Short mmCIF file of C-alpha atoms in Angstrom, two decimals:
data_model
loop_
_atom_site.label_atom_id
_atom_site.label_comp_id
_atom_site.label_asym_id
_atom_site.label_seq_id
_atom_site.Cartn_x
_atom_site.Cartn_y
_atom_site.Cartn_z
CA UNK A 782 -38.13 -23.48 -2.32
CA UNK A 783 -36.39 -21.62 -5.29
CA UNK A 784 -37.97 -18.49 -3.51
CA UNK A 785 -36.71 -19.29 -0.71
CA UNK A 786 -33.42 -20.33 -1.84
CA UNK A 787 -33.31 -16.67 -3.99
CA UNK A 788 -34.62 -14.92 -0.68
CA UNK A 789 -31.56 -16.17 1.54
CA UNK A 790 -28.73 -15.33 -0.73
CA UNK A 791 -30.22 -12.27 -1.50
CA UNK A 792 -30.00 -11.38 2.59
CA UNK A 793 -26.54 -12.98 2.57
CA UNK A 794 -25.59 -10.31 -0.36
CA UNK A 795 -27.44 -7.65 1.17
CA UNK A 796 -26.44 -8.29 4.95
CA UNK A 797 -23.04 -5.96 5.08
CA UNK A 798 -25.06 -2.81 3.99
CA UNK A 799 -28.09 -3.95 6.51
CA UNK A 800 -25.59 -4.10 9.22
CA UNK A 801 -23.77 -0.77 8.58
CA UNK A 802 -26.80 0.83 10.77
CA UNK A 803 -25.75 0.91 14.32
CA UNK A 804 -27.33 3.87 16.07
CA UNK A 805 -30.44 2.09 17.37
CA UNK A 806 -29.63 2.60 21.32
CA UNK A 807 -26.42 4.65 21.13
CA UNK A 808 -25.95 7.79 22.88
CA UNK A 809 -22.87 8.69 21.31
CA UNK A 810 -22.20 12.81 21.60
CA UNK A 811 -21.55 13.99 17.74
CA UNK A 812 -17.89 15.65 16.77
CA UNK A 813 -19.79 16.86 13.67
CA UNK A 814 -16.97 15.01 11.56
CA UNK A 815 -18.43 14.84 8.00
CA UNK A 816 -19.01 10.60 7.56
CA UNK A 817 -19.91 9.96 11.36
CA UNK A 818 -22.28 7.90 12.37
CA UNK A 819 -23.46 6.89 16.16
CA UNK A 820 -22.69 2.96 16.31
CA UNK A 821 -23.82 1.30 19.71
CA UNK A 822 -22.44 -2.75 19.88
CA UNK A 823 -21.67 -5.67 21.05
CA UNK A 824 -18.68 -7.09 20.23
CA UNK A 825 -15.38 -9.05 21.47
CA UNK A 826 -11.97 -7.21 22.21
CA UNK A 827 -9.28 -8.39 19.83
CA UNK A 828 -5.80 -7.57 19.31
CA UNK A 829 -6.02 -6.40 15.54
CA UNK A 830 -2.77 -7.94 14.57
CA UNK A 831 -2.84 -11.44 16.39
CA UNK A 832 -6.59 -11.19 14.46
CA UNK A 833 -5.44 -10.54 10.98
CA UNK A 834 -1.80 -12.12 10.87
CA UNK A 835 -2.20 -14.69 14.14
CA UNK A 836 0.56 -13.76 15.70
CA UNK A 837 -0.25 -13.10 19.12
CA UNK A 838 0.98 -11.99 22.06
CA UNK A 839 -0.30 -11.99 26.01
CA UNK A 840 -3.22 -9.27 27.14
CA UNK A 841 -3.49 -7.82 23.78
CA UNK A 842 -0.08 -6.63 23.67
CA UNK A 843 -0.08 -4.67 26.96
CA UNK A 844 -1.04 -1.56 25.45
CA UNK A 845 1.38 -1.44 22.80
CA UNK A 846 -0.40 -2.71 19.99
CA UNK A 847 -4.01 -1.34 18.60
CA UNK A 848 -6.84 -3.55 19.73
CA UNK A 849 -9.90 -4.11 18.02
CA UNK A 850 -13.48 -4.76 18.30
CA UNK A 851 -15.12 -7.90 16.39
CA UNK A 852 -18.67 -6.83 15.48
CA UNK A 853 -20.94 -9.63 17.49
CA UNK A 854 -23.61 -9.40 14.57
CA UNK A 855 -22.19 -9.43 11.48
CA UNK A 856 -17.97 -10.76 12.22
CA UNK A 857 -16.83 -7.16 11.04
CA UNK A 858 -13.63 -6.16 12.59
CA UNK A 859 -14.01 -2.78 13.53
CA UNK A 860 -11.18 -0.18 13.66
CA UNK A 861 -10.84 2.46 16.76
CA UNK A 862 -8.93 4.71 16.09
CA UNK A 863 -9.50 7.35 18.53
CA UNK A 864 -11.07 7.50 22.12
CA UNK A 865 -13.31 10.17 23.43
CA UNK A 866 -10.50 12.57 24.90
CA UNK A 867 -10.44 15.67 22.56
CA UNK A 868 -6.79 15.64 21.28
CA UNK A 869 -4.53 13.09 19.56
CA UNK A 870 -4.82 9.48 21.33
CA UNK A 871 -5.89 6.40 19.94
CA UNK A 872 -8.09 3.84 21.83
CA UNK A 873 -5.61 1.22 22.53
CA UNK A 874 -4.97 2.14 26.17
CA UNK A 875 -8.88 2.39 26.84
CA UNK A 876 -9.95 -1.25 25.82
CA UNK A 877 -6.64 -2.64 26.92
CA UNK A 878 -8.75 -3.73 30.29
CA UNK A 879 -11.40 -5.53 28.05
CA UNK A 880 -9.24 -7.29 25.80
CA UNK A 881 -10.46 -10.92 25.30
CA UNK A 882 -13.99 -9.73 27.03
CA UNK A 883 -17.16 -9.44 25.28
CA UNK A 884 -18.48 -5.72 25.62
CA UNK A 885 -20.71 -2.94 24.40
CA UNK A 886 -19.32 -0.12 23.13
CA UNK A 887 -20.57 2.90 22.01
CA UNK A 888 -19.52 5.96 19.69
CA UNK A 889 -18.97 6.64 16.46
CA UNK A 890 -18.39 5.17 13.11
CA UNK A 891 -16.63 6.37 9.83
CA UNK A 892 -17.83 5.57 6.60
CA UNK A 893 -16.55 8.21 3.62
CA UNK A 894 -17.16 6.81 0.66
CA UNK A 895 -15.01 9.89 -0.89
CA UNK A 896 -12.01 8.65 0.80
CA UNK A 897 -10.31 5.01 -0.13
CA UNK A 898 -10.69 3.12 2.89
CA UNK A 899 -12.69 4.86 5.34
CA UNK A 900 -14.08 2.16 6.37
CA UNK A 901 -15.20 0.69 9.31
CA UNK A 902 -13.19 2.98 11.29
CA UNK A 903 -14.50 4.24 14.70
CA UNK A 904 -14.22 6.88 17.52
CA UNK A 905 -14.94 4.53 21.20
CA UNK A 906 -16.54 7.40 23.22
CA UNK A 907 -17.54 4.79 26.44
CA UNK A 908 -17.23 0.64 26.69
CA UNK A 909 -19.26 -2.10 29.17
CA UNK A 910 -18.84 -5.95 29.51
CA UNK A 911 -22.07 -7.41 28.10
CA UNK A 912 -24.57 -7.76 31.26
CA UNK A 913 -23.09 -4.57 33.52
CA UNK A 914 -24.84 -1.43 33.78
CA UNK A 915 -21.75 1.11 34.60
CA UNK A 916 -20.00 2.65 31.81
CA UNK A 917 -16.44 3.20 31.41
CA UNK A 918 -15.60 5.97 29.68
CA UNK A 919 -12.63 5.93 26.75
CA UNK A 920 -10.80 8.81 28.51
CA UNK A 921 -8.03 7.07 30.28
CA UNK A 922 -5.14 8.11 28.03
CA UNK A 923 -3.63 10.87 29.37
CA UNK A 924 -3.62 9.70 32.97
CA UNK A 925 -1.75 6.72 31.89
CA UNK A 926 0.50 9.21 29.81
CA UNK A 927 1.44 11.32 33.10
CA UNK A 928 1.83 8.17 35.40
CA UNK A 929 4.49 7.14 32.54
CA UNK A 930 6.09 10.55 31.75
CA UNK A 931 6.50 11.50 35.60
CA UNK A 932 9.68 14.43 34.15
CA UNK A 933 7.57 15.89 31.41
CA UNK A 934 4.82 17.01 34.41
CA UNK A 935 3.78 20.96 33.56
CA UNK A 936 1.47 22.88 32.23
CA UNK A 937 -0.26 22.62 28.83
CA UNK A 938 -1.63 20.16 26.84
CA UNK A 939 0.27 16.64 26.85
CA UNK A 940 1.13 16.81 23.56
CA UNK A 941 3.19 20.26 23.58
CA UNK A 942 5.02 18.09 26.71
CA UNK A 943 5.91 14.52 25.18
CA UNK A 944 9.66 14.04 25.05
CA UNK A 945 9.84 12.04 22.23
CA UNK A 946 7.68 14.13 20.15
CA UNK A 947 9.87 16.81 21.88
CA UNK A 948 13.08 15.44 20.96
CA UNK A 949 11.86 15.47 16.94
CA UNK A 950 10.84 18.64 16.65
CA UNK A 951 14.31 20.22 18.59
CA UNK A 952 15.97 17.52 15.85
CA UNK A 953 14.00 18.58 12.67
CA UNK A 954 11.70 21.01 13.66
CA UNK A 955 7.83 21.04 13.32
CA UNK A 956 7.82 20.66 9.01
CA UNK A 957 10.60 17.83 9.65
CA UNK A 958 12.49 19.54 7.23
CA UNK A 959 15.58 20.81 9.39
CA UNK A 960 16.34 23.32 11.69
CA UNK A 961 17.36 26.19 9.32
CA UNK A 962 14.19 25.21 7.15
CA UNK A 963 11.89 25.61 10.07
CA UNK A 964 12.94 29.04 11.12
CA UNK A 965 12.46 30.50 8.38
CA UNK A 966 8.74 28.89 7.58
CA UNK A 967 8.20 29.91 10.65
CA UNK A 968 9.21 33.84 10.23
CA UNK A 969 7.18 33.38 6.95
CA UNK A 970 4.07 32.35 8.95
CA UNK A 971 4.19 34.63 11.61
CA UNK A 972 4.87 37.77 9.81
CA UNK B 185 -33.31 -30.51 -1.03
CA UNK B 186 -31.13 -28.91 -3.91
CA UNK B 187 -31.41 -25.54 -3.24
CA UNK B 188 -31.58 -25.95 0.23
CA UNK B 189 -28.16 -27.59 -0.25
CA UNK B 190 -26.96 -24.90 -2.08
CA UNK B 191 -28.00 -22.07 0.36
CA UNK B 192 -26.57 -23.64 2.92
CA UNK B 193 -23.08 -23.66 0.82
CA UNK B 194 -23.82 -20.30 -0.18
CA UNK B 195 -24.07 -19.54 4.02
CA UNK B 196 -21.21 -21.32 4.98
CA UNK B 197 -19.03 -19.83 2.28
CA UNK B 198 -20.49 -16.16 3.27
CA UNK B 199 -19.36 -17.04 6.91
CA UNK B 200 -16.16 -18.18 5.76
CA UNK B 201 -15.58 -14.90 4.34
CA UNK B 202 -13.45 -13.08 6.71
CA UNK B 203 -11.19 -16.02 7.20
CA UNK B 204 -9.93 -16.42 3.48
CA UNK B 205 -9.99 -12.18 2.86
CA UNK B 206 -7.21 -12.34 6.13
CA UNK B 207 -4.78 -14.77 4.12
CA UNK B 208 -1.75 -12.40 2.98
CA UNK B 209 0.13 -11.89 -0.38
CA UNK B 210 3.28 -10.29 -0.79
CA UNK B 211 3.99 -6.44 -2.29
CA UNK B 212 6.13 -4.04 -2.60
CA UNK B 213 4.78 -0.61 -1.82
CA UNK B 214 5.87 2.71 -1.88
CA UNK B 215 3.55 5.68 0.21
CA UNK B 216 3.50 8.11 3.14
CA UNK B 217 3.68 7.09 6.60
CA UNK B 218 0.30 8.90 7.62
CA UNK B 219 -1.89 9.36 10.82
CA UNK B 220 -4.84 7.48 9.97
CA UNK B 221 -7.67 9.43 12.15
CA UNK B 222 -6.85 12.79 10.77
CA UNK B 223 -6.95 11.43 7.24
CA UNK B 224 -10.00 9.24 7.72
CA UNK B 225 -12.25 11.68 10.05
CA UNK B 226 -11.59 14.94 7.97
CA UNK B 227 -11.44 16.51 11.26
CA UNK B 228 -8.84 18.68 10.15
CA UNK B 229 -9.57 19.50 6.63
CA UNK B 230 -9.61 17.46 3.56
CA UNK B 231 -7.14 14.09 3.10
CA UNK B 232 -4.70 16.67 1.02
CA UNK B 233 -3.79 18.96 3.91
CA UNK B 234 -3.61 16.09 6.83
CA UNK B 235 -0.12 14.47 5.34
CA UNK B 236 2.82 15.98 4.39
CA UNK B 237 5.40 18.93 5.89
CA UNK B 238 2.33 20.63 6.95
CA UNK B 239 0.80 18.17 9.17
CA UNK B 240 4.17 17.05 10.47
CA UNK B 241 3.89 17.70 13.88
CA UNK B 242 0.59 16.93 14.14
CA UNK B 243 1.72 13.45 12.67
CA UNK B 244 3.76 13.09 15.33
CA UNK B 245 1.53 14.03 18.24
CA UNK B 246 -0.54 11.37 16.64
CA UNK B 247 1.74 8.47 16.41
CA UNK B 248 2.84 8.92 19.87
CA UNK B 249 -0.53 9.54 21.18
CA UNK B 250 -1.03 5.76 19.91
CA UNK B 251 -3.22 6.76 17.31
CA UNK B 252 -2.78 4.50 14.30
CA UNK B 253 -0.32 4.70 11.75
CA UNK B 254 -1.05 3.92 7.77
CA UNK B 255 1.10 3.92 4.62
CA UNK B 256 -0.85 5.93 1.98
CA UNK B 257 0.25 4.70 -1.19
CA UNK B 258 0.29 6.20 -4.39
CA UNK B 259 -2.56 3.96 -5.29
CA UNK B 260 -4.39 6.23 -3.20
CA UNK B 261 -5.10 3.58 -0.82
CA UNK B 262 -4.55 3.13 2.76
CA UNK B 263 -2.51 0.70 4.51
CA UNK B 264 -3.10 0.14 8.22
CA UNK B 265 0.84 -0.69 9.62
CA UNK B 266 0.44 -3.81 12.00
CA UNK B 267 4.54 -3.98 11.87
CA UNK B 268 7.53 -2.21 10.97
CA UNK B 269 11.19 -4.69 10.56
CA UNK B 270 10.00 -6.41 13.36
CA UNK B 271 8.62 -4.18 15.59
CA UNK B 272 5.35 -4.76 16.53
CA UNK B 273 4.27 -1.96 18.81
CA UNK B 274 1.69 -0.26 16.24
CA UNK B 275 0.45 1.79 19.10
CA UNK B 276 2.62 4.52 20.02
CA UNK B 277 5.88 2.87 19.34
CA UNK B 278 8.98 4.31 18.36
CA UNK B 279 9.30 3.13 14.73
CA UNK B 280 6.48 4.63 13.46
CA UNK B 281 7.06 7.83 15.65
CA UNK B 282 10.58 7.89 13.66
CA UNK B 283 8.97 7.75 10.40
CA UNK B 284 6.50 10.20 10.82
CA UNK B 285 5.45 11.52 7.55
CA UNK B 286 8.12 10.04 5.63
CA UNK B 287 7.67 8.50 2.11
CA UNK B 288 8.87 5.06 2.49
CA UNK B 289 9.04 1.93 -0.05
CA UNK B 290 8.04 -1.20 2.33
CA UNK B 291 8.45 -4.52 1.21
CA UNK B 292 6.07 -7.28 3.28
CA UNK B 293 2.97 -8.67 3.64
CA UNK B 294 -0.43 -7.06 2.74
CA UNK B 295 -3.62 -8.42 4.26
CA UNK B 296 -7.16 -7.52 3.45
CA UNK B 297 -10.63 -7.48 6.01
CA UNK B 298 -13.66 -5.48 6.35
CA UNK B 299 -12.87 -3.21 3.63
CA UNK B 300 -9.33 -1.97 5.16
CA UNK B 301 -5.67 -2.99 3.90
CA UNK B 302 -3.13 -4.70 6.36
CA UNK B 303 0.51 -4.60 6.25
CA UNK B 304 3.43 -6.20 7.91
CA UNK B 305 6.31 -4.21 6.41
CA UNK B 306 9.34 -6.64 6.56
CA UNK B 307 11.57 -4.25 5.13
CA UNK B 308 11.97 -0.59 4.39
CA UNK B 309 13.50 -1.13 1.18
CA UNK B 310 14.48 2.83 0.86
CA UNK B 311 13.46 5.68 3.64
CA UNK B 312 13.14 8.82 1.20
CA UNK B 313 12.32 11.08 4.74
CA UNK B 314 9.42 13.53 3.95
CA UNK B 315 8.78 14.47 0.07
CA UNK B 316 5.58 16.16 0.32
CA UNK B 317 6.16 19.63 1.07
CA UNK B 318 2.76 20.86 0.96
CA UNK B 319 2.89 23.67 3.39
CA UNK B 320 4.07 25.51 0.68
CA UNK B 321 -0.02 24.89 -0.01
CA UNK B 322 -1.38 23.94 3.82
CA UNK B 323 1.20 25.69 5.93
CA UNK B 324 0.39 24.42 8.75
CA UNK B 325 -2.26 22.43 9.56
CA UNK B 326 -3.22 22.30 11.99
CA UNK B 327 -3.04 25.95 12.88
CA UNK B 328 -1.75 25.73 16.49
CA UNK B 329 0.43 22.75 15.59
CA UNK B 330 3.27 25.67 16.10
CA UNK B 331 3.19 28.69 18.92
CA UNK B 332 3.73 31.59 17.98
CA UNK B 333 7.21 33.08 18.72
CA UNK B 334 7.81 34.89 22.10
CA UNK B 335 9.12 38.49 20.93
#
C-alpha cells in the first residue's frame, strides 16, 4: 500500500511536466520560433478573465476580451495569444464562435524557460468542436477587421491602415516620443 | 486504509490546485505596458529589443490587433492585463492601445494560474509615458515597422 501510496503522489508531482507533451496527433505548421512546440487538444473555451477573477460577461465578451482554452487533461489554462494569420492579431476573434464549447485545437505552444513567464502561452493555428471532422482555421481576423473599418479600405497590410493605430503615430510618431523626435530618428535611420 | 486516505487528500488537494492559485492579493506595481507575443515568442529578437521606443509601433499594431497586453515589471516578470480603471476590453481596446509602451505604476489586484501572473489594475497610480528609449540600441525593431521616406 505504502508503494502504492508513494507511486500516486509521485504521478500527482510529476503530472504537470508529463502533460507539457502535446504533439502526439498535431499537425501544426512550425514558425521556427525558438521555445515552440506543436500542442494538439481538447479543451473548453473560456473567457480568461471571468476564469481567473469571475467576473463574467455574455458570449465571452463579444470579442472584446481574450478567451482562453482550459486544457481537458490536466485543468491548465492555456494562453493564445496569436492566431495563424502572419502579422499582429491575437486569437480572440477566432474562438469567439466556440466560446463555452468543448473543442480541439491545434498549434503551437511556448515554453522558454529563459524568459519569466513564458509559459503556457500558445499560437491557435486551426480549432474543431470535439466529435466534427471539419476544421476551422484561426484566420478570421482581418476579415472581421475590414467588415469593421469599412473607411480605412486600401491597399497594404491592415496594420499600416488602422485608424487608431493611425491616429498615434500622426500624434507621437512611430518611437512615441513626439513629432520633432521622430523626424529626426527617422533622418538618422534612413541616411 | 491510511495511506489510501491520505492519497486521496493528497488528490483532491492537487485538483484543488488551480482554484486556490486564482484567489488574488493586492500590489502595487510599477513596469512597461508590453505586447506579450513579441516578448514571449522571440519572433522578433530577444525580450530586450521587443519593448521600448523601438518596438513602439509595433506595440501598437499589436494591441490593436487584439493581441494581448502585459505589464513587465521591474521584477522581470510578466503581468497579463485582464483590466485597466475599469475597462475590461483586454482585446484590442482602447486603454491599452493608449498606453502602448508606457511605463506605468498600477495599483490592483494580482492573480496567479498555470505559471502566468494576472492583473486587474484598479488604478494607474502615475502614467510616466515611454522611458525606455532603447532605439538608441534597437532602432527599430521591427525593421519595416517605419517606410522609408518618399524623396
Amino acid at each position: 500500500m505504502r508503494v502504492l501510496t508513494t507511486s500516486l503522489a509521485l504521478a500527482l508531482l510529476a503530472s504537470p511536466a508529463m502533460a507539457a507533451d502535446f504533439s502526439e496527433g498535431s499537425t501544426a505548421k512550425s514558425w521556427n520560433l525558438y521555445a515552440e512546440a506543436p500542442a494538439f487538444f481538447e479543451a473548453k473555451v473560456v473567457d480568461i478573465t471571468c476564469e481567473i477573477t469571475g467576473d463574467c460577461t455574455d458570449n465571452c465578451g463579444g470579442g472584446s476580451r481574450q478567451i482562453g482554452l482550459l486544457r481537458a487533461a490536466d485543468g491548465v489554462l492555456v494562453f493564445p495569444n496569436k492566431n495563424a494569420q502572419s502579422g499582429f492579431q491575437g486569437a480572440a476573434v477566432d474562438l469567439l464562435p466556440f466560446c463555452g464549447k468543448t473543442v480541439e485545437v491545434d498549434g503551437l505552444l511556448i515554453k522558454d524557460e529563459d524568459i519569466q513567464g513564458a509559459a503556457n502561452i500558445y499560437q491557435v493555428q486551426k480549432i474543431r468542436e470535439t466529435g466534427a471532422q471539419e476544421w476551422t482555421k484561426a484566420n478570421t481576423w482581418t476579415k472581421a477587421w475590414e467588415a469593421k473599418h469599412p473607411e480605412a479600405a486600401g491597399k497594404g497590410p491592415w496594420f499600416r491602415r488602422d485608424p487608431r493605430v493611425n491616429a498615434h503615430i500622426a500624434q507621437t510618431g512611430h518611437f512615441g516620443l513626439g513629432l520633432e523626435k521622430d523626424a529626426e530618428l527617422i533622418k538618422e535611420l534612413f541616411e | 486504509m491510511r495511506q489510501t486516505v491520505q492519497a486521496a487528500t493528497l488528490l483532491a488537494a492537487a485538483l484543488a490546485a488551480p482554484a486556490s492559485a486564482a484567489e488574488g492579493e493586492r500590489i502595487q506595481i510599477t513596469g512597461e505596458i508590453i505586447d506579450t507575443w513579441c516578448y514571449f515568442s522571440g519572433v522578433m529578437g530577444g525580450p530586450d529589443a521587443v519593448v521600448g521606443s523601438a518596438h513602439h509601433t509595433c506595440a501598437l499594431w499589436c494591441s490593436a490587433g487584439g493581441i494581448p497586453v502585459g505589464l513587465l515589471g521591474e521584477d522581470g516578470e510578466v503581468y497579463m492585463v485582464l483590466k485597466i480603471e475599469g475597462d475590461d476590453e483586454n482585446a484590442s481596446g482602447d486603454t491599452n492601445l493608449n498606453l502602448a509602451s508606457h511605463e506605468i505604476t498600477a495599483d490592483g489586484m494580482l492573480y496567479k494560474r498555470d505559471g502566468l501572473n494576472y492583473l486587474v489594475v484598479e488604478q494607474v497610480v502615475t502614467d510616466h509615458g515611454i522611458t525606455n528609449l532603447n532605439h538608441e540600441d534597437y532602432g527599430v525593431v521591427p525593421g519595416f515597422a517605419i517606410p522609408e521616406p518618399k524623396p
